[in-house]
Amino acid sequence: MLGKDNSYQVFDDDDNYDDSILPPDLFRDPTDELDDFEEPNENGSQDDYFREGNQPMRFSKTCLKNFFTVLLIFVYLLLTTVAAFLAYQTINDFMDKLKHPVMSVTYKEVVKFSPPGIALYPGKAKLLSCNHYYHSNIPQLVNPGTPQELDCVIKEVSYIGPFTNQTEKKALVIRGPSDVRNKELVFLQFSHNETDEDFSAITYMLFAKFSDLVDSSNTSEFMRDCERNYSMWTFSGGFRTWVKMSLVKTSSNTFDDVEFRQESAVVKFNDNRPDDEKGNELFFAVFEWRDPFQQERRLIVTANAWSSIAILCGVFMALFKAANFAKLTVQWIIRMRKRHLRNKVKELNHITT
């Protein structure tokens, strides 16, 4: 018995167990290895799936944002152009209205006009008669060519012409008609003999008030100013020239002006004098008011500074808002660009890890 027991050993003692000789993963659960193998593939496939699914959506959002950004910039440029054009047009219209005021015309009916001044420059001609008649009725001539009664207020003035240096001019200034209701007129007759000129005529000038000459302290200077500011007309010999006058007053904020307008009718004089007297050429002139209406014109500047300023303020406010809008748009573009770059960096980091 004893020899038999010593022939073999029983390996049931835990103290004599040496696990270093066993493989390290001998007792590892196979499911753990399966899980370790499948889990990274499962997670990777899900990330790739969501990344691939989000790329078209992210691309469409980016394109849409870029489209609206370009559209907003285009709208800003359009609004800026319209505002600038509106400001230019407002300033241009305001300056044009200042240069070209609107004329307001009214007709004022009067009973009498102030007697105008009729300045005549007869030269070598001689005044034969001057009479006031009424109701446009001129009696038949008696002994034409002979001196007759002078029934007029006449003032003779000598002065140096404003346009001819050192040339003295002599004017006969006659008080004109005033009673337009009774059709008052002034009839003048001149004679001129031994004329050496090819064409014979007498020059005359009309100014607003005969009383201005009477009240003037310097009649020569007054006549010089009248010749500088008023027009000259003529009537010819051998004819009766009928002048119908009308008065136009123009006023504005800066000046007042008086203008005479006239309509003239010429009738040939039938000279029945003896042949030896026909060498003395006769001139006839009639001055009468055309109608009892005085034309008054007023120059009105329609440009309103306050309305133009209000429009410009609105335009500049729109420009300011547009500039602010552009600033916010640029800031939004920069922010979106930074966000896009940040997301891109995150994606690259995630792919590398």
mmCIF file with all atom_site columns, N, CA and C in Angstrom, residues 69-85 318-319 322-323 325-326 329:
data_model
loop_
_atom_site.group_PDB
_atom_site.id
_atom_site.type_symbol
_atom_site.label_atom_id
_atom_site.label_alt_id
_atom_site.label_comp_id
_atom_site.label_asym_id
_atom_site.label_entity_id
_atom_site.label_seq_id
_atom_site.pdbx_PDB_ins_code
_atom_site.Cartn_x
_atom_site.Cartn_y
_atom_site.Cartn_z
_atom_site.occupancy
_atom_site.B_iso_or_equiv
_atom_site.pdbx_formal_charge
_atom_site.auth_seq_id
_atom_site.auth_comp_id
_atom_site.auth_asym_id
_atom_site.auth_atom_id
_atom_site.pdbx_PDB_model_num
ATOM 1  N N  . THR A 1 69  ? -28.005 87.200  -48.692 1.00 0.00 ? 69  THR A N  1
ATOM 2  C CA . THR A 1 69  ? -26.998 88.234  -48.414 1.00 0.00 ? 69  THR A CA 1
ATOM 3  C C  . THR A 1 69  ? -26.745 89.093  -49.639 1.00 0.00 ? 69  THR A C  1
ATOM 4  N N  . VAL A 1 70  ? -26.562 88.448  -50.777 1.00 0.00 ? 70  VAL A N  1
ATOM 5  C CA . VAL A 1 70  ? -26.363 89.199  -52.028 1.00 0.00 ? 70  VAL A CA 1
ATOM 6  C C  . VAL A 1 70  ? -27.588 90.024  -52.359 1.00 0.00 ? 70  VAL A C  1
ATOM 7  N N  . LEU A 1 71  ? -28.785 89.455  -52.121 1.00 0.00 ? 71  LEU A N  1
ATOM 8  C CA . LEU A 1 71  ? -30.014 90.197  -52.396 1.00 0.00 ? 71  LEU A CA 1
ATOM 9  C C  . LEU A 1 71  ? -30.138 91.430  -51.504 1.00 0.00 ? 71  LEU A C  1
ATOM 10 N N  . LEU A 1 72  ? -29.789 91.284  -50.229 1.00 0.00 ? 72  LEU A N  1
ATOM 11 C CA . LEU A 1 72  ? -29.860 92.419  -49.317 1.00 0.00 ? 72  LEU A CA 1
ATOM 12 C C  . LEU A 1 72  ? -28.859 93.506  -49.710 1.00 0.00 ? 72  LEU A C  1
ATOM 13 N N  . ILE A 1 73  ? -27.673 93.111  -50.121 1.00 0.00 ? 73  ILE A N  1
ATOM 14 C CA . ILE A 1 73  ? -26.686 94.096  -50.568 1.00 0.00 ? 73  ILE A CA 1
ATOM 15 C C  . ILE A 1 73  ? -27.178 94.815  -51.823 1.00 0.00 ? 73  ILE A C  1
ATOM 16 N N  . PHE A 1 74  ? -27.783 94.064  -52.730 1.00 0.00 ? 74  PHE A N  1
ATOM 17 C CA . PHE A 1 74  ? -28.334 94.689  -53.935 1.00 0.00 ? 74  PHE A CA 1
ATOM 18 C C  . PHE A 1 74  ? -29.451 95.674  -53.584 1.00 0.00 ? 74  PHE A C  1
ATOM 19 N N  . VAL A 1 75  ? -30.320 95.294  -52.639 1.00 0.00 ? 75  VAL A N  1
ATOM 20 C CA . VAL A 1 75  ? -31.395 96.204  -52.213 1.00 0.00 ? 75  VAL A CA 1
ATOM 21 C C  . VAL A 1 75  ? -30.804 97.459  -51.579 1.00 0.00 ? 75  VAL A C  1
ATOM 22 N N  . TYR A 1 76  ? -29.760 97.298  -50.781 1.00 0.00 ? 76  TYR A N  1
ATOM 23 C CA . TYR A 1 76  ? -29.103 98.460  -50.172 1.00 0.00 ? 76  TYR A CA 1
ATOM 24 C C  . TYR A 1 76  ? -28.533 99.392  -51.234 1.00 0.00 ? 76  TYR A C  1
ATOM 25 N N  . LEU A 1 77  ? -27.857 98.826  -52.221 1.00 0.00 ? 77  LEU A N  1
ATOM 26 C CA . LEU A 1 77  ? -27.303 99.666  -53.287 1.00 0.00 ? 77  LEU A CA 1
ATOM 27 C C  . LEU A 1 77  ? -28.404 100.371 -54.069 1.00 0.00 ? 77  LEU A C  1
ATOM 28 N N  . LEU A 1 78  ? -29.500 99.669  -54.310 1.00 0.00 ? 78  LEU A N  1
ATOM 29 C CA . LEU A 1 78  ? -30.620 100.275 -55.035 1.00 0.00 ? 78  LEU A CA 1
ATOM 30 C C  . LEU A 1 78  ? -31.228 101.422 -54.234 1.00 0.00 ? 78  LEU A C  1
ATOM 31 N N  . LEU A 1 79  ? -31.442 101.200 -52.932 1.00 0.00 ? 79  LEU A N  1
ATOM 32 C CA . LEU A 1 79  ? -31.989 102.260 -52.089 1.00 0.00 ? 79  LEU A CA 1
ATOM 33 C C  . LEU A 1 79  ? -31.037 103.446 -51.997 1.00 0.00 ? 79  LEU A C  1
ATOM 34 N N  . THR A 1 80  ? -29.761 103.178 -51.908 1.00 0.00 ? 80  THR A N  1
ATOM 35 C CA . THR A 1 80  ? -28.789 104.264 -51.857 1.00 0.00 ? 80  THR A CA 1
ATOM 36 C C  . THR A 1 80  ? -28.792 105.070 -53.143 1.00 0.00 ? 80  THR A C  1
ATOM 37 N N  . THR A 1 81  ? -28.881 104.390 -54.280 1.00 0.00 ? 81  THR A N  1
ATOM 38 C CA . THR A 1 81  ? -28.917 105.089 -55.565 1.00 0.00 ? 81  THR A CA 1
ATOM 39 C C  . THR A 1 81  ? -30.169 105.945 -55.692 1.00 0.00 ? 81  THR A C  1
ATOM 40 N N  . VAL A 1 82  ? -31.305 105.382 -55.309 1.00 0.00 ? 82  VAL A N  1
ATOM 41 C CA . VAL A 1 82  ? -32.563 106.147 -55.382 1.00 0.00 ? 82  VAL A CA 1
ATOM 42 C C  . VAL A 1 82  ? -32.522 107.353 -54.451 1.00 0.00 ? 82  VAL A C  1
ATOM 43 N N  . ALA A 1 83  ? -32.007 107.174 -53.243 1.00 0.00 ? 83  ALA A N  1
ATOM 44 C CA . ALA A 1 83  ? -31.924 108.284 -52.291 1.00 0.00 ? 83  ALA A CA 1
ATOM 45 C C  . ALA A 1 83  ? -30.986 109.375 -52.793 1.00 0.00 ? 83  ALA A C  1
ATOM 46 N N  . ALA A 1 84  ? -29.850 108.988 -53.350 1.00 0.00 ? 84  ALA A N  1
ATOM 47 C CA . ALA A 1 84  ? -28.911 109.984 -53.882 1.00 0.00 ? 84  ALA A CA 1
ATOM 48 C C  . ALA A 1 84  ? -29.516 110.733 -55.071 1.00 0.00 ? 84  ALA A C  1
ATOM 49 N N  . PHE A 1 85  ? -30.211 110.012 -55.946 1.00 0.00 ? 85  PHE A N  1
ATOM 50 C CA . PHE A 1 85  ? -30.867 110.674 -57.084 1.00 0.00 ? 85  PHE A CA 1
ATOM 51 C C  . PHE A 1 85  ? -31.964 111.616 -56.613 1.00 0.00 ? 85  PHE A C  1
ATOM 52 N N  . ALA A 1 318 ? -32.877 108.119 -44.684 1.00 0.00 ? 318 ALA A N  1
ATOM 53 C CA . ALA A 1 318 ? -32.893 106.843 -45.394 1.00 0.00 ? 318 ALA A CA 1
ATOM 54 C C  . ALA A 1 318 ? -31.481 106.351 -45.679 1.00 0.00 ? 318 ALA A C  1
ATOM 55 N N  . LEU A 1 319 ? -30.585 107.280 -46.055 1.00 0.00 ? 319 LEU A N  1
ATOM 56 C CA . LEU A 1 319 ? -29.193 106.893 -46.275 1.00 0.00 ? 319 LEU A CA 1
ATOM 57 C C  . LEU A 1 319 ? -28.546 106.385 -44.987 1.00 0.00 ? 319 LEU A C  1
ATOM 58 N N  . ALA A 1 322 ? -29.887 102.995 -44.326 1.00 0.00 ? 322 ALA A N  1
ATOM 59 C CA . ALA A 1 322 ? -29.285 102.043 -45.269 1.00 0.00 ? 322 ALA A CA 1
ATOM 60 C C  . ALA A 1 322 ? -27.846 101.725 -44.874 1.00 0.00 ? 322 ALA A C  1
ATOM 61 N N  . ALA A 1 323 ? -27.097 102.752 -44.436 1.00 0.00 ? 323 ALA A N  1
ATOM 62 C CA . ALA A 1 323 ? -25.722 102.511 -44.001 1.00 0.00 ? 323 ALA A CA 1
ATOM 63 C C  . ALA A 1 323 ? -25.690 101.623 -42.762 1.00 0.00 ? 323 ALA A C  1
ATOM 64 N N  . PHE A 1 325 ? -27.977 99.463  -41.965 1.00 0.00 ? 325 PHE A N  1
ATOM 65 C CA . PHE A 1 325 ? -28.356 98.137  -42.449 1.00 0.00 ? 325 PHE A CA 1
ATOM 66 C C  . PHE A 1 325 ? -27.169 97.430  -43.097 1.00 0.00 ? 325 PHE A C  1
ATOM 67 N N  . ALA A 1 326 ? -26.402 98.191  -43.892 1.00 0.00 ? 326 ALA A N  1
ATOM 68 C CA . ALA A 1 326 ? -25.219 97.598  -44.521 1.00 0.00 ? 326 ALA A CA 1
ATOM 69 C C  . ALA A 1 326 ? -24.201 97.167  -43.472 1.00 0.00 ? 326 ALA A C  1
ATOM 70 N N  . THR A 1 329 ? -25.397 94.035  -41.940 1.00 0.00 ? 329 THR A N  1
ATOM 71 C CA . THR A 1 329 ? -25.255 92.939  -42.905 1.00 0.00 ? 329 THR A CA 1
ATOM 72 C C  . THR A 1 329 ? -23.821 92.439  -42.964 1.00 0.00 ? 329 THR A C  1
#
